XYZ file of C-alpha atoms in Angstrom:
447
model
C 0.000 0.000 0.000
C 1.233 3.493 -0.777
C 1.136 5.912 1.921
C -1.349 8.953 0.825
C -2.178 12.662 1.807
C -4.337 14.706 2.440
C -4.136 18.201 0.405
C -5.178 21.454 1.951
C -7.781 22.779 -0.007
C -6.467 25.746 -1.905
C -8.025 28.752 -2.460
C -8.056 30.492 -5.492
C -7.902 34.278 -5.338
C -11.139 36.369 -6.912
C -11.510 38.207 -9.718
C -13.471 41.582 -10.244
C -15.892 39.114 -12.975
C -16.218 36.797 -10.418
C -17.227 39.306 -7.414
C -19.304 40.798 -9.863
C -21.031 37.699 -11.469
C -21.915 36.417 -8.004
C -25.713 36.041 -7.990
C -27.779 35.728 -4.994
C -29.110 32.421 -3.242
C -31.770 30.960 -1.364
C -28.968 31.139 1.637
C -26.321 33.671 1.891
C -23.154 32.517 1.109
C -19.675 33.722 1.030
C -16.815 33.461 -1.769
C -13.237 33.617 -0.356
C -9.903 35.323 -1.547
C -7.789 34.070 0.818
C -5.634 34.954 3.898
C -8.925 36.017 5.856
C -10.475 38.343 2.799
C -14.578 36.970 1.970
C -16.992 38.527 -0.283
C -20.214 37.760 1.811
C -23.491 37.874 -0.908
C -26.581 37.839 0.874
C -29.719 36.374 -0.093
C -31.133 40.459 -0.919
C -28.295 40.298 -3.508
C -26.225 42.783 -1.621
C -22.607 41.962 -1.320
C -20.464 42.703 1.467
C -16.063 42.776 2.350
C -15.454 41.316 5.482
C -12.596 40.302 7.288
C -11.632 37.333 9.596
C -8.770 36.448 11.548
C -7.630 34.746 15.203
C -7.894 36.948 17.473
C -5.430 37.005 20.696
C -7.979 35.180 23.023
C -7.824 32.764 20.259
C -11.786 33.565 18.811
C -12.423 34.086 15.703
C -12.700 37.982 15.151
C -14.803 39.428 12.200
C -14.619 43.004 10.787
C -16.857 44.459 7.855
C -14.914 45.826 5.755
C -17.575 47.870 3.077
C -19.856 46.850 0.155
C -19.027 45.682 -2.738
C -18.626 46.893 -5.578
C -18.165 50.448 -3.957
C -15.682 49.123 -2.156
C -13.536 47.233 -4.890
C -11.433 43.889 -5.268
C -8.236 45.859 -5.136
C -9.339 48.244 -2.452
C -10.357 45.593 -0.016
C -7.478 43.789 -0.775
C -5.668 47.106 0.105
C -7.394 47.243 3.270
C -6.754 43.739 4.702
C -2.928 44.176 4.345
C -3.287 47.214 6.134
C -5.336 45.512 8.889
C -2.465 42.365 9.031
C 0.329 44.790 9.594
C -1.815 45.508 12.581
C -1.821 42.237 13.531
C 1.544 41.549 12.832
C 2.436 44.598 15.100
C 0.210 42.817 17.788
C -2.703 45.142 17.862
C -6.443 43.796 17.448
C -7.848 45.334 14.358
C -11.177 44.997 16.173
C -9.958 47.345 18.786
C -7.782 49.554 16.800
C -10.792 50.412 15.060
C -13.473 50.986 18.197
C -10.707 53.156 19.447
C -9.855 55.372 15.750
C -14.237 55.891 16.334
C -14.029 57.219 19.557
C -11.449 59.302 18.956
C -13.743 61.270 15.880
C -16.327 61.057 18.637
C -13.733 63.241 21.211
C -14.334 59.705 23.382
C -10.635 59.770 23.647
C -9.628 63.466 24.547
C -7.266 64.248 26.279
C -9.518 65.419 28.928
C -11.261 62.401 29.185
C -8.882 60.554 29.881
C -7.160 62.707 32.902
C -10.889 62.342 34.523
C -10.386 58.715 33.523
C -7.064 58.796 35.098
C -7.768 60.774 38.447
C -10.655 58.541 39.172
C -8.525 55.182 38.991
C -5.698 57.121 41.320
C -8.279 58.516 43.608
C -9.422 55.133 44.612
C -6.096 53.785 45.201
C -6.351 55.569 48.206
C -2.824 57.736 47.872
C -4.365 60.906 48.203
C -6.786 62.441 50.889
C -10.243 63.606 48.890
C -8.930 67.079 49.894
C -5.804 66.766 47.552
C -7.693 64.309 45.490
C -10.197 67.599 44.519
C -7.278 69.896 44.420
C -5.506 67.907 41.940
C -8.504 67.703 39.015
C -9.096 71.738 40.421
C -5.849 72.784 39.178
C -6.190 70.340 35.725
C -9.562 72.055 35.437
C -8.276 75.753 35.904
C -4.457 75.205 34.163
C -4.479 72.524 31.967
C -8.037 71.568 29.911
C -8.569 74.605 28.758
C -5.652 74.241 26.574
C -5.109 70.909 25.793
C -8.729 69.553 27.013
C -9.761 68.660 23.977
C -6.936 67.610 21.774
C -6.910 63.446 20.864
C -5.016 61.628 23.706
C -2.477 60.715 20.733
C -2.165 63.967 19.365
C -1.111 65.852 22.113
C 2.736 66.251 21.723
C 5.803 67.658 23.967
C 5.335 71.174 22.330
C 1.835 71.146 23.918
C 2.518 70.064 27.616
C 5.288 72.799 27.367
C 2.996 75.379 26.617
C 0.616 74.369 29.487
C 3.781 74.642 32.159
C 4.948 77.966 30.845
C 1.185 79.232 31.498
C 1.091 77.635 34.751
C 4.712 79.186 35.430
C 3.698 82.715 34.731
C 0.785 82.557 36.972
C 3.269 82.152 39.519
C 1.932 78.693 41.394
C 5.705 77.022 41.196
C 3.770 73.865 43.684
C 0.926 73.691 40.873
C 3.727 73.749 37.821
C 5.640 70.914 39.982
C 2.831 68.643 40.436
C 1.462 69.214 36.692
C 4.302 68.070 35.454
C 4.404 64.970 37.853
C 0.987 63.747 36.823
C 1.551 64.082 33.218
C 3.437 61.540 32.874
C 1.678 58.955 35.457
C -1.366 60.105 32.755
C 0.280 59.216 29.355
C 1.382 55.894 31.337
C -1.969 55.201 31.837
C -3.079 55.895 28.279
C 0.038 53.338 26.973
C -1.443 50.864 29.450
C -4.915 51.226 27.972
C -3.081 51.231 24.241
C -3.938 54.147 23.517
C -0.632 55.675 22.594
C 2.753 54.086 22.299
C 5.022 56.706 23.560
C 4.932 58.851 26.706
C 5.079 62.447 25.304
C 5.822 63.895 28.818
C 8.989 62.364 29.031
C 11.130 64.130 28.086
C 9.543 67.299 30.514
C 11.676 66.197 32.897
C 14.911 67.816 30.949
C 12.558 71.239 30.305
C 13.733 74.130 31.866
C 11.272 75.941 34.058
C 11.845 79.443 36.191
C 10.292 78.535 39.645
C 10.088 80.897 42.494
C 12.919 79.962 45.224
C 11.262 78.349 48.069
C 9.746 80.485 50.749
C 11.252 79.882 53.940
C 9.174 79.839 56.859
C 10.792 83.163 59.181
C 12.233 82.299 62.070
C 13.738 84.037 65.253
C 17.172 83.529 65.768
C 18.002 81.859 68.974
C 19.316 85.353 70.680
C 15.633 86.555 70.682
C 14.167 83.882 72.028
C 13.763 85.389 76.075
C 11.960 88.436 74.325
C 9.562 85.998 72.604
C 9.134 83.906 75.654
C 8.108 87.174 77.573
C 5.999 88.596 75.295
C 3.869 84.947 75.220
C 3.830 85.328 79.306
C 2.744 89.042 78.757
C 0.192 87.907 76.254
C -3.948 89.268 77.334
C -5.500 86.833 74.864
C -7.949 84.441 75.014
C -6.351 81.664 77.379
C -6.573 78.632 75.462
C -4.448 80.744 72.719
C -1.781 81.434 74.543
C -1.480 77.833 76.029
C -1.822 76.239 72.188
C 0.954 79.101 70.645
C 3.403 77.716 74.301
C 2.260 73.770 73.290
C 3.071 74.674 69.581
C 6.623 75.872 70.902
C 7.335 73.083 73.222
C 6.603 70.620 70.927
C 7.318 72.086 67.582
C 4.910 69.843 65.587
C 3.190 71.541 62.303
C -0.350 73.040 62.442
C -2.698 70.311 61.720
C -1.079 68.137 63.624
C -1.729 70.026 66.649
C -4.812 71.648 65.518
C -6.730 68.819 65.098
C -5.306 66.858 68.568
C -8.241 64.651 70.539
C -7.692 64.116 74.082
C -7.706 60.073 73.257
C -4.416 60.309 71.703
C -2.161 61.624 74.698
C -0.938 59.080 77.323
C 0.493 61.356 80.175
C 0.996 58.560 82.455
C 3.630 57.472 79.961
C 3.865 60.903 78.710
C 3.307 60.104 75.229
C 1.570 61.771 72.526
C 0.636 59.560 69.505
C -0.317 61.562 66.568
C -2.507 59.482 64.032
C -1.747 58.661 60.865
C -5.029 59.802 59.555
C -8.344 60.823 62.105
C -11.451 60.742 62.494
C -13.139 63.229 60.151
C -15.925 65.131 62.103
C -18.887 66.288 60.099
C -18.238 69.859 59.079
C -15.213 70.484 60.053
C -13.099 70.090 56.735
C -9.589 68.673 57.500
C -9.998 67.553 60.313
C -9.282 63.879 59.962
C -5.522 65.427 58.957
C -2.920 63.341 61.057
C 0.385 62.807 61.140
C 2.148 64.235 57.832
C 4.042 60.897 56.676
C 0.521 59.424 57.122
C 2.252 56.997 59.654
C 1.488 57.230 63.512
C 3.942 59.606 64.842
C 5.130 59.658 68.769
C 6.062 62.816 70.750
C 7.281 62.311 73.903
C 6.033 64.812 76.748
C 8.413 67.030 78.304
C 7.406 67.732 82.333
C 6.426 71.200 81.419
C 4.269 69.798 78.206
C 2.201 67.874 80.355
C 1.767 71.071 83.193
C 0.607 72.800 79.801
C -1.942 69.861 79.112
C -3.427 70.210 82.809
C -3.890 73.927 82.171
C -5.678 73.152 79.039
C -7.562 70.173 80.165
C -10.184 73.196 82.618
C -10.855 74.431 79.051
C -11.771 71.685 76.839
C -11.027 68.231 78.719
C -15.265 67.829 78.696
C -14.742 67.811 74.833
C -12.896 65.302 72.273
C -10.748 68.758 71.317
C -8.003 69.439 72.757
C -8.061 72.765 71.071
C -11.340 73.444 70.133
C -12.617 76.665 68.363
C -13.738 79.305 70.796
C -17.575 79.451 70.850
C -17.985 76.033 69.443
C -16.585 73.242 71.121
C -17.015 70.574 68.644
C -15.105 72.877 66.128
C -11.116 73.471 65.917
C -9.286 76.070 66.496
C -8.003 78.218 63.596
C -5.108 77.293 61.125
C -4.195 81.168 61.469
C -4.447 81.116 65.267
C -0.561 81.086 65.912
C 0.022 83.820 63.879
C -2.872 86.239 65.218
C -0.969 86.041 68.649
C 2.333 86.449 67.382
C 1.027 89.392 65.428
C -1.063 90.756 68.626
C 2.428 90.465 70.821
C 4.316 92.616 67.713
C 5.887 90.365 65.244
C 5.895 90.324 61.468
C 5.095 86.869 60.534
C 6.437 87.542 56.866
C 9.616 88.258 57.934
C 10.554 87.920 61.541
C 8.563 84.702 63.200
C 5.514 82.449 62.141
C 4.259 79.281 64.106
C 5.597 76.856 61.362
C 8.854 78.903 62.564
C 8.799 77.351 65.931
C 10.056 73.998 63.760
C 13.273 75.875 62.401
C 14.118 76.860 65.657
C 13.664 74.110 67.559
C 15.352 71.926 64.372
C 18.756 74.547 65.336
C 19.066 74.791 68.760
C 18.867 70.846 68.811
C 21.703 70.544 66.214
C 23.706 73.002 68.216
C 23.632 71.028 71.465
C 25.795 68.797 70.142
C 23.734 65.889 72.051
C 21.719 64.298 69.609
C 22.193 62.363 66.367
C 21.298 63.994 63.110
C 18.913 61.037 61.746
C 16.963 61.458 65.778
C 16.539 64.886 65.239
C 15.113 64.200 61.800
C 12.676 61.175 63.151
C 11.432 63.817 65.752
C 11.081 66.488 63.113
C 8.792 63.548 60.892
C 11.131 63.853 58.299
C 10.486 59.985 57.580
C 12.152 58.138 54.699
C 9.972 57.570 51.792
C 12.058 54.863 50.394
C 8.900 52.049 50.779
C 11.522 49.218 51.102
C 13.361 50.958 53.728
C 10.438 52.014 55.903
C 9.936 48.244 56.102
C 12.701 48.235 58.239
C 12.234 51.310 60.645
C 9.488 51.254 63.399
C 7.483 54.128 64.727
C 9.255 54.276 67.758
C 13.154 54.696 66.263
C 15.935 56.304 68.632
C 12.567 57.106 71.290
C 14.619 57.304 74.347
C 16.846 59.575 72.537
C 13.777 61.442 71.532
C 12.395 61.618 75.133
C 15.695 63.463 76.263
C 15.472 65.298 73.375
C 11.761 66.967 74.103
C 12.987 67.419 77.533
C 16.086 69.341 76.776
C 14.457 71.514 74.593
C 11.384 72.316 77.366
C 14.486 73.015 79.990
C 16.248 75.154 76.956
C 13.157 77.203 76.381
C 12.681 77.464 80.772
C 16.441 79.038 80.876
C 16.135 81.551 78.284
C 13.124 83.141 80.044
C 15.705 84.719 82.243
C 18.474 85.703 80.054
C 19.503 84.253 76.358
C 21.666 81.297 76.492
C 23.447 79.200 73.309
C 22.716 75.750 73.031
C 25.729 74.536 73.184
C 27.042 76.413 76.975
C 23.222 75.331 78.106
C 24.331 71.479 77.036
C 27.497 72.388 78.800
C 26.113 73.671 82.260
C 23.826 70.722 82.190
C 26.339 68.198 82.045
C 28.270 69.883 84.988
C 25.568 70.398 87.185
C 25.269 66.116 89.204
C 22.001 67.185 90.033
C 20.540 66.651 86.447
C 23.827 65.266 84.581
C 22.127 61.500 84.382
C 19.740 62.871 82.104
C 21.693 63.725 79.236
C 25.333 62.668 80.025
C 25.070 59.538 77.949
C 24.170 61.656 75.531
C 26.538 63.955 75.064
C 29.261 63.316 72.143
């Protein structure tokens, strides 16, 4: 017996007689030119290009293509190499085209997909719905009324370049920083959705854009600080003020940290303070589930005279949640601009000569000065917390806290012994370790 096989049926290309010869059938019917090409002739008599091929998830996929004969042999012909270069390039043809419609439709504008964008990030949960709002704000105000509308593909370098040099001479250098951030976490997303190959805001990175030099927060140097300690003791404002701007200077932590303190979070017996990494928001009162800035729980250890501040306070508000609540409404908070208005009220430009935020500068220097604590303890107490996700694996909440506690209670005793009389950091360190009364405290410290 001889061994036989079986052919493959081969298919012999059309002809324009042949497409045009082809008469209609109880049963539509299709004629086939090969490599995924068929002239579909329905039983009406109207004839129809349509196009099949495997698609990824290994379906058949079938595109219509146009009628024939206003679509000719040749032209359809033309049209499925076009649509296997796709393929070949590993797009769908199915999906190439949905997405060429929407874009004549403005489905795919460049606007539309930011929204697109800032929804998917918002629920990630990265942002608080406060920066969350701010962030499509600024898009809104800045950015889509220039480039709103323009096809997510055809916006181009040039374009984004022209939005930051708008945003740059309105003067918002934090604005122009984060635009440029999020356009190109926005043209990643549009590559992941294959919308565009290329991330046009690339290269925005090696653009050159004038920003304002950073605005330091003013800050008293350390020489002035028994004037400013007298003029808080002088102070005639409302009490709970003046005991807030003295807590605010004891402990140096920034404003809504502070602001928004509940009474739950302080431990006195082990004179802790544990500031949240996010609170409780309270109905109305916008911010006010603000924690700690890292968005981490973040321990300040209470200095003697920090709790005797506490116990003052507690008369005031200890029958509310607030430590600090707003005068007049005791489930409110008191003011972001609080601090200033009483540094104001006792005489001092908070442009240019002291601000509360200052209080952190200060502190930051007279610390470094005393020569007693390590830089990276100075910066865990300051909440200057490495980003680096891998490395915060390794840290803990609680890093260098003994040298912390000493640290809180050197600067409380600094602050006591320049109400007399100014003293450096550095001869107060000094006097400290020669005095046996207190030396235990801060001897093993000392460098």
């Amino acid at each position: 017996m001889y061994p036989y096989f079986i052919m493959a049926k081969k298919t012999i290309p059309l002809s324009d007689s042949k497409c045009t010869g082809a008469k209609p059938q109880e049963k539509d019917y299709s004629l086939y030119d090969g490599h995924g090409l068929i002239l579909f002739i329905r039983k009406s008599g109207s004839k129809v290009w349509r196009f099949k091929y495997k698609r990824a998830n290994g379906k058949d996929g079938l595109m219509t293509l146009g009628n024939f004969p206003a679509l000719s042999l040749k032209a359809a012909r033309d049209k499925r190499r076009e649509l296997e270069e796709l393929i070949a390039n590993g797009i769908d043809p199915i999906e190439h085209g949905e997405i060429q419609k929407a874009k004549l439709d403005n489905a795919y504008s460049f606007e539309v997909i930011a929204r697109d964008w800032h929804k998917e990030y918002s629920n990630t949960g990265r942002w608080i719905e406060h920066t969350a709002e701010r962030a499509l704000k600024n898009f809104e105000d800045y950015v889509f009324p220039i480039i709103g509308q323009q096809s997510i593909d055809a916006v181009k370098p040039r374009d984004l370049v022209k939005v930051l040099r708008s945003i740059e001479e309105s003067g918002y250098a934090e604005v122009l920083k984060k635009t440029r951030q999020r356009f190109s976490s926005i043209f990643a997303y549009a590559i992941s959705r294959g919308l565009i190959e290329e991330n046009p805001a690339y290269f925005l990175k090696d653009v050159f854009i004038k920003t304002n030099k950073s605005k330091h927060h003013p800050q008293l140097p350390l020489e002035q600080l028994p004037e400013l300690l007298q003029k808080l003791e002088n102070d005639k404002g409302y009490p709970i003020t003046k005991l807030c701007t003295t807590f605010a200077l004891h402990t140096f932590v920034r404003s809504s940290e502070f602001r928004f303190a509940r009474w739950s979070e302080f431990d006195l017996q082990k004179g802790i303070w544990t500031i949240p990494g996010e609170r409780e928001l309270i109905p109305g009162q916008k911010f006010s589930n603000r924690g700690a800035k890292m968005k981490m729980d973040h321990l300040i250890p209470l200095s003697p005279q920090v709790i005797d501040i506490l116990k003052e306070i507690h008369p005031y508000s200890g029958m509310t949640k607030n430590v600090f609540p707003k005068n007049g409404d005791p489930q409110g908070f008191i003011s972001e601009s609080t601090i200033n208005k009483t540094l104001r009220r006792i005489g001092y430009d908070t442009n240019k000569d002291i601000c509360g935020h200052g209080f952190r500068g200060m502190a930051c220097s007279a610390l470094v000065q005393s020569t007693l604590f390590q830089k990276e303890a100075v910066e865990k107490q300051m909440s200057h917390q490495e980003r680096d996700q891998v490395r915060l694996a390794y840290t803990h909440q609680a890093e260098y806290l003994e040298e912390r506690k000493a640290m809180l209670n050197w600067w409380s005793d600094y602050l006591e012994a320049n109400r007399v009389g100014y003293i450096s950091p550095y001869d107060f360190t000094q006097q400290l370790l020669n005095d046996d009364v207190i030396n235990f405290k801060y001897a093993k410290l000392a460098k």
